[in-house]
Short mmCIF file of C-alpha atoms in Angstrom, two decimals:
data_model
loop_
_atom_site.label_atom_id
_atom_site.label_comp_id
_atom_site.label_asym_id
_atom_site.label_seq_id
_atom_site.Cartn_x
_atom_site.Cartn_y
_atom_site.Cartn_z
CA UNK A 114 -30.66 -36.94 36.70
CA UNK A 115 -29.98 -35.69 33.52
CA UNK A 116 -26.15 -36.13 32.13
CA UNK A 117 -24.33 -33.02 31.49
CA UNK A 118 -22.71 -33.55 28.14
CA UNK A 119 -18.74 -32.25 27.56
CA UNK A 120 -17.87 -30.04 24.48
CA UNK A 121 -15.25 -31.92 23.21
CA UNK A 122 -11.80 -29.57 23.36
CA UNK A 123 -11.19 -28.26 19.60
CA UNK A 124 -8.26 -29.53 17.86
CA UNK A 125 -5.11 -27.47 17.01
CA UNK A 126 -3.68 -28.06 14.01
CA UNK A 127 0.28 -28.84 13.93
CA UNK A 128 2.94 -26.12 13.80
CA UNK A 129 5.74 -26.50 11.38
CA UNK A 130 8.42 -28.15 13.94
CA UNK A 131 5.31 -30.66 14.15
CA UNK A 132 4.63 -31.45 10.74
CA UNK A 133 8.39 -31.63 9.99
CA UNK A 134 8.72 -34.30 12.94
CA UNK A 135 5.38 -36.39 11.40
CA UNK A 136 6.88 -35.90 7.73
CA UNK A 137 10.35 -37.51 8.78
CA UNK A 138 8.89 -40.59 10.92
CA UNK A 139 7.03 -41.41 7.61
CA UNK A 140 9.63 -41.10 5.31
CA UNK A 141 12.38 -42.92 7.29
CA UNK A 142 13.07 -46.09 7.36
CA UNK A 143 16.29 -48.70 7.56
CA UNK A 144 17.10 -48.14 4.42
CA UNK A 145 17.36 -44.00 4.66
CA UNK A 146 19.67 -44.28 7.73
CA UNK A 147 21.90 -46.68 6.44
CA UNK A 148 22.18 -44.81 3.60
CA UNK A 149 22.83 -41.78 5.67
CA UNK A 150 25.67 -43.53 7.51
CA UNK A 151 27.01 -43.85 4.74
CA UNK A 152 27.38 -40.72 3.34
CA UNK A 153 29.14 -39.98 6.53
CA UNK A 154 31.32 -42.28 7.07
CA UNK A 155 32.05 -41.52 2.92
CA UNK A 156 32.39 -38.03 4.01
CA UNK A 157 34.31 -38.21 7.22
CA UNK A 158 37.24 -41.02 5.97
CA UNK A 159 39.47 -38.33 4.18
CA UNK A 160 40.07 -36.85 7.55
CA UNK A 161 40.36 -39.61 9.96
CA UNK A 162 42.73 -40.91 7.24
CA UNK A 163 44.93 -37.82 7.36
CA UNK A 164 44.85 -38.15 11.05
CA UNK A 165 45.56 -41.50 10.69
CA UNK A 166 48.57 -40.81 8.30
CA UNK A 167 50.19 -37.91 10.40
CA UNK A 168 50.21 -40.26 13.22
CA UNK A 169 52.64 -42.72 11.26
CA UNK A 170 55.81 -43.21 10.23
CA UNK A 171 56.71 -42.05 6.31
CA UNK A 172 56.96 -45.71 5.22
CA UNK A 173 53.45 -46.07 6.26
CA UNK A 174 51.94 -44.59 3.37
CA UNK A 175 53.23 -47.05 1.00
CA UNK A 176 52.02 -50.08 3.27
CA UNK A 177 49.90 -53.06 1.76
CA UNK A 178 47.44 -53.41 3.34
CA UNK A 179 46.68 -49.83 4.09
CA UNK A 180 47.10 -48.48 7.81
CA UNK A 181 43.76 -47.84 9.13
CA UNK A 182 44.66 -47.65 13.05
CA UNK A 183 46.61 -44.52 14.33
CA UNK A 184 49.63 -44.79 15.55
CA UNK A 185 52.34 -42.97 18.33
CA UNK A 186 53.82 -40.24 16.02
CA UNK A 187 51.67 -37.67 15.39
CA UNK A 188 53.00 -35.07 18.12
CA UNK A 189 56.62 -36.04 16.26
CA UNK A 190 55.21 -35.45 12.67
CA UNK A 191 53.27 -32.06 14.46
CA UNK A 192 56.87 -31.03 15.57
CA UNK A 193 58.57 -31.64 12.15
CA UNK A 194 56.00 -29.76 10.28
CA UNK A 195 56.96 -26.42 12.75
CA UNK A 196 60.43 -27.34 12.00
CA UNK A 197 60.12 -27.31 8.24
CA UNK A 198 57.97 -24.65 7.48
CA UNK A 199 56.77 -21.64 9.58
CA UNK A 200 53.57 -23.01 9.80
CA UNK A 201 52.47 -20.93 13.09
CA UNK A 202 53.13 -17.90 11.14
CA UNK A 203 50.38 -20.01 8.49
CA UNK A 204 47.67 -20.73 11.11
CA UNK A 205 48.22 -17.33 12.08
CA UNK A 206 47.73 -15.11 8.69
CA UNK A 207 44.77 -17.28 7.95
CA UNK A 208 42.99 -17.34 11.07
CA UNK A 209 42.96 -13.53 11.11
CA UNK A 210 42.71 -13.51 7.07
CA UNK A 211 39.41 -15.29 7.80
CA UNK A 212 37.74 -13.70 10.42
CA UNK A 213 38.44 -10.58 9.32
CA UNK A 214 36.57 -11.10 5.83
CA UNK A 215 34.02 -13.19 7.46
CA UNK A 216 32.94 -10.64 9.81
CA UNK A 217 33.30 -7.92 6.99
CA UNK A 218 30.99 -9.99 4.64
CA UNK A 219 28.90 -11.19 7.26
CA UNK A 220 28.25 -6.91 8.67
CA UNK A 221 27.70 -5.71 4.76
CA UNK A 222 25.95 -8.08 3.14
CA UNK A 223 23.64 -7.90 5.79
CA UNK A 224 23.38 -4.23 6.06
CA UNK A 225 22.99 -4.20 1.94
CA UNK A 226 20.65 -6.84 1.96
CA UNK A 227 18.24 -4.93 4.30
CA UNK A 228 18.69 -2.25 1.93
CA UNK A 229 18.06 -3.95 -1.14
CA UNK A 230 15.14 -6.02 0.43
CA UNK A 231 13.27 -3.44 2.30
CA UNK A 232 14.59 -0.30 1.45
CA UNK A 233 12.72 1.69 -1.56
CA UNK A 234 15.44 4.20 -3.76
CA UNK A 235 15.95 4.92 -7.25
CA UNK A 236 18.15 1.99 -9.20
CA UNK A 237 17.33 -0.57 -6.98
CA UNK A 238 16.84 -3.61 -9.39
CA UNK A 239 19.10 -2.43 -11.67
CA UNK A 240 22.24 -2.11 -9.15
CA UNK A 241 21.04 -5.78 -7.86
CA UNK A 242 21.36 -7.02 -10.99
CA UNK A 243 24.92 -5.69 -12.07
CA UNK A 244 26.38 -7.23 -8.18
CA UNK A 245 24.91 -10.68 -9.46
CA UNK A 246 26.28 -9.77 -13.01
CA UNK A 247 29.54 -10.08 -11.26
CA UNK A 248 29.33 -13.59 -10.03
CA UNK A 249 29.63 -14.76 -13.85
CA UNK A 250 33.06 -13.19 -14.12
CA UNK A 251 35.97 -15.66 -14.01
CA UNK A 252 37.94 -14.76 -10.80
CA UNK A 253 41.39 -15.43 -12.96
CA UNK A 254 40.01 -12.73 -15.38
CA UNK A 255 40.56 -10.05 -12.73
CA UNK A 256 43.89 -11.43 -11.41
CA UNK A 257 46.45 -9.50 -12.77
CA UNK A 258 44.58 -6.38 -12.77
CA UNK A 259 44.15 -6.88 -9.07
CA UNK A 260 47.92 -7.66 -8.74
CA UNK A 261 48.66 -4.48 -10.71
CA UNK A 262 46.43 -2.07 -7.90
CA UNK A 263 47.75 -4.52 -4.82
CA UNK A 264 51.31 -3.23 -5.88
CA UNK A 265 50.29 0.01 -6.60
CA UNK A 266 49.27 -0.11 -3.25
CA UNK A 267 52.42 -1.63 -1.76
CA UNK A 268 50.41 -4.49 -0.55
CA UNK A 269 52.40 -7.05 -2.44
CA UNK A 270 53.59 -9.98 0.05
CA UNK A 271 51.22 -8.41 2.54
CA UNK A 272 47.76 -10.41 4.35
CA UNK A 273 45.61 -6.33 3.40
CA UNK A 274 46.43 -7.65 -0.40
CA UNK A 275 44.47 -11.19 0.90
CA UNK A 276 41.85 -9.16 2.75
CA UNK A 277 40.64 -6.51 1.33
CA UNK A 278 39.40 -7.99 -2.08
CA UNK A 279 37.17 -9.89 -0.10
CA UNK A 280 35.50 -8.29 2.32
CA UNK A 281 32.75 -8.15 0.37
CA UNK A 282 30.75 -10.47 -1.76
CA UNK A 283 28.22 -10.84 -4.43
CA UNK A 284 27.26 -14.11 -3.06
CA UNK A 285 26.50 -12.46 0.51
CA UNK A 286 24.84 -9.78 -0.29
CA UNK A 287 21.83 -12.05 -2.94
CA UNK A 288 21.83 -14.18 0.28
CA UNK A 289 21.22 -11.46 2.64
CA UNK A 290 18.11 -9.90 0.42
CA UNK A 291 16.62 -13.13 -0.18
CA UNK A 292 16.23 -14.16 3.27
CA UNK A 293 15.04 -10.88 4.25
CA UNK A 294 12.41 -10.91 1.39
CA UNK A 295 10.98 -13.80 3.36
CA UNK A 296 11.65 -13.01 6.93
CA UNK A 297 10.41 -9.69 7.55
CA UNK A 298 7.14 -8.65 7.00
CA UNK A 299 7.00 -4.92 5.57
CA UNK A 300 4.21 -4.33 7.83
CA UNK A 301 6.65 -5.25 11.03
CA UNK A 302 9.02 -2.29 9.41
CA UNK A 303 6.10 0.25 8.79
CA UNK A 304 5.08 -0.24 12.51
CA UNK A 305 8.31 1.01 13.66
CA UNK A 306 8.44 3.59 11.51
CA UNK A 307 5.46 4.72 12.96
CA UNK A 308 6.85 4.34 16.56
CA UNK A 309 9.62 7.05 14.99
CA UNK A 310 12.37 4.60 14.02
CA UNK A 311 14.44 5.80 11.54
CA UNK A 312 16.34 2.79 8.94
CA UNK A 313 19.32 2.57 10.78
CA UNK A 314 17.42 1.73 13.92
CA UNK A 315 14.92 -0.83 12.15
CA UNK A 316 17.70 -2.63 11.50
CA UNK A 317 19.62 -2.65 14.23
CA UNK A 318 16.85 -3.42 16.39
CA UNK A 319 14.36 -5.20 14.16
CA UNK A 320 16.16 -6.61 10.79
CA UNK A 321 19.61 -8.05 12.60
CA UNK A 322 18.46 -10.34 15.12
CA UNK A 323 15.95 -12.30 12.64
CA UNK A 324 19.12 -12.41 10.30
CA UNK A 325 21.15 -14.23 12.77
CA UNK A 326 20.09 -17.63 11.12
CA UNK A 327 21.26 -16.45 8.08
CA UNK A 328 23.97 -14.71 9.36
CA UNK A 329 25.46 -18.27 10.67
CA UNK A 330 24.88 -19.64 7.93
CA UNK A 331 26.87 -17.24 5.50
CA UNK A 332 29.45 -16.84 8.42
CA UNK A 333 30.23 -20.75 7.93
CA UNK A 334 30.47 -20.78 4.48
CA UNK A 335 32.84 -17.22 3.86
CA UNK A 336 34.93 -18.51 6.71
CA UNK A 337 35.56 -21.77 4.69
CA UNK A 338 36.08 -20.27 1.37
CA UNK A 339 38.62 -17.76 2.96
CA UNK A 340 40.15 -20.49 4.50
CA UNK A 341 40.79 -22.32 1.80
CA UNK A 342 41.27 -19.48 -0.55
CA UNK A 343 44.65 -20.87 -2.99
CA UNK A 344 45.19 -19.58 -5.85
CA UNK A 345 45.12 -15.34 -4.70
CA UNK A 346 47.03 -15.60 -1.92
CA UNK A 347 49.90 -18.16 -4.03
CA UNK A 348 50.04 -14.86 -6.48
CA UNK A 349 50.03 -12.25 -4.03
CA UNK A 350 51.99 -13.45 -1.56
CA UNK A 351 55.77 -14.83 -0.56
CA UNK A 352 56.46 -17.69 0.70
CA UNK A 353 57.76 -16.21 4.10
CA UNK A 354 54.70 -14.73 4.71
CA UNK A 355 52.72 -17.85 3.81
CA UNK A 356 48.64 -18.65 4.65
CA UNK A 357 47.91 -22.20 5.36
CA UNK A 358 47.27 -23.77 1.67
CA UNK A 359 49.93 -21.89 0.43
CA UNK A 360 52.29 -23.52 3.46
CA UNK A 361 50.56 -26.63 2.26
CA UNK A 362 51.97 -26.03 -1.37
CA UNK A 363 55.54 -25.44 -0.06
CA UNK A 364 55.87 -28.90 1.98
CA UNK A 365 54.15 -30.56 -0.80
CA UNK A 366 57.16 -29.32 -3.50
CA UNK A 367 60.15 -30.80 -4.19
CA UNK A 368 61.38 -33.80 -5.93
CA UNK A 369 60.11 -35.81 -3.61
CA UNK A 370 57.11 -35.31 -1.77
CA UNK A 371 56.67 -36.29 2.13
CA UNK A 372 52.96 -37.52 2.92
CA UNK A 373 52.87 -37.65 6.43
CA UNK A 374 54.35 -34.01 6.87
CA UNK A 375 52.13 -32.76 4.58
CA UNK A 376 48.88 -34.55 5.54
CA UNK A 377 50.32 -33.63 9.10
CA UNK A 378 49.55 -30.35 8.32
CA UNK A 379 46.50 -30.42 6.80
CA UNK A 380 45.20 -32.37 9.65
CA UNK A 381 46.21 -28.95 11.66
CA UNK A 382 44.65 -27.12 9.47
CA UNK A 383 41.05 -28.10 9.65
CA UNK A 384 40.76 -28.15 13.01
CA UNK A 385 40.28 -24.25 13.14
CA UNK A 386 37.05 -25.07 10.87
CA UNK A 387 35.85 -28.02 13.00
CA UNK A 388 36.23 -25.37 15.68
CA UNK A 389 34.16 -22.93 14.32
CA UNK A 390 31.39 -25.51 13.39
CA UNK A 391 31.30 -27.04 16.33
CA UNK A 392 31.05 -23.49 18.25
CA UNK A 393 28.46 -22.12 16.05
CA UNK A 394 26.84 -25.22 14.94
CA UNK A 395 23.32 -25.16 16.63
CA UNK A 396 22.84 -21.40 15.20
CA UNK A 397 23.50 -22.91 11.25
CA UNK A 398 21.26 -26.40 11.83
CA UNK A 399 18.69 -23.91 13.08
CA UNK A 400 18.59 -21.58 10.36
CA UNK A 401 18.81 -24.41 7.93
CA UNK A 402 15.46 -25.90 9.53
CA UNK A 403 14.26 -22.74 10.12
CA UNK A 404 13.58 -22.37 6.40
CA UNK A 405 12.52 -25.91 5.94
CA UNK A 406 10.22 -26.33 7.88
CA UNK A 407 8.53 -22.79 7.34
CA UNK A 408 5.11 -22.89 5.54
#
């Protein structure tokens, strides 16, 4: 009887998500997760120490040793920071301050960097060039000019004078091209063309869902900088018709300064961006590994 010898099953070699996993069981070790914990616990004290603040008395802030266990006051602190300021009114302007120029941002910057990355016209590099010119340019350079124009407008004291500066960005729209340099093939796009798709469709249809990644990512990020935007809306507008940091500026003015009402209030407002992280969080960690792990 004569044995019937097996082909042994070829080999496959590793995807990405693979080699990523082999790479990080190599590299870590005790020493890379302790020092990982802590960078987070570094990272996450500040706010567990405003919550930990708000939820105390005023004297507590003083206290030797330091308070580092909450206490029964927070919902009274929450209720005198509604009673000293019209915070609501804050939370408010903000929340649709921020998604309103995140979702602007987020729609062009995408749309122009299709356009810049995949799109073939006259000027192209040249006009590229003079939006990333404009990141150099000191923000307070442009200040009163923009003042001048938001009052021309009648804008002044208004959340449009707070919006509309920034519902674009430089930032975005470099972000945009640059991830779809290296996510869509132009051979993907000449296809459809061939199939009789005009731009417009390509990208609705082709370009935006392979952004979303991206999209998350810059969502995150404008929604955080237009949250804690300062300085504009302090100029622009009053204090009755206040955002968040600029609330934040009011309780913390005076002669003296109350540091449970006003890290009260900052402990309200982050939770609006621990909100949107936590909703939206598994699209940003995936576009984050998505481009590390490509290769």
């Amino acid at each position: 009887m004569t044995a019937v010898l097996e082909r042994p099953a070829p080999v496959r070699p590793a995807g990405p998500a693979t080699r990523a996993r082999r790479l990080a069981r190599r590299v870590a070790g005790p020493w890379t997760y302790a020092a990982l914990i802590a960078v987070l616990a570094g990272s996450a004290f500040p706010v567990y120490w405003s919550f930990v603040v708000s939820s105390q008395t005023p004297d507590a802030i003083d206290s030797v040793p330091p308070v580092l266990v909450p206490g029964g006051h927070l919902f009274a602190n929450i209720a005198r920071v509604f009673d000293t300021t019209d915070f609501a009114l804050a939370m408010v302007n903000s929340i649709v301050v921020a998604g309103t120029v995140t979702i602007s941002v987020v729609l062009f910057s995408t749309l122009a960097g299709f356009a810049f990355a995949k799109l073939k016209f006259r000027g192209r590099n040249v006009l590229l060039l003079l939006i990333i010119g404009t990141q150099a340019i000191p923000t307070e350079l442009g200040i009163i000019p923009l003042y001048m124009m938001m009052a021309e407008f009648g804008w002044a004291g208004e959340i449009h004078a707070v919006i509309v500066p920034g519902l674009v960005t430089a930032f975005g729209v470099f972000f945009m091209r640059q991830y779809f340099e290296r996510a869509i093939p132009d051979e993907l796009l000449e296809a459809g063309r061939m199939d009789g798709c005009h731009s417009l469709r390509l990208f609705w249809h082709v370009a935006l869902p392979a952004a979303r990644p991206a999209a998350a990512v810059l969502g995150l990020f404008t929604f955080m900088q237009a949250w804690n935007d300062f300085f504009w809306p302090l100029v622009v507008l009053t204090p009755e018709n206040p955002t968040v940091q600029t609330a934040l500026s009011t309780l913390a003015s005076g002669y003296t300064t109350d540091y449970t009402l006003v890290l009260t209030a900052a402990t309200i407002g982050t939770v609006p961006v621990l909100a949107v992280f936590l909703l939206f969080g598994r699209q940003i960690v995936g576009g984050i590994m998505s481009g590390a792990v490509k290769g």
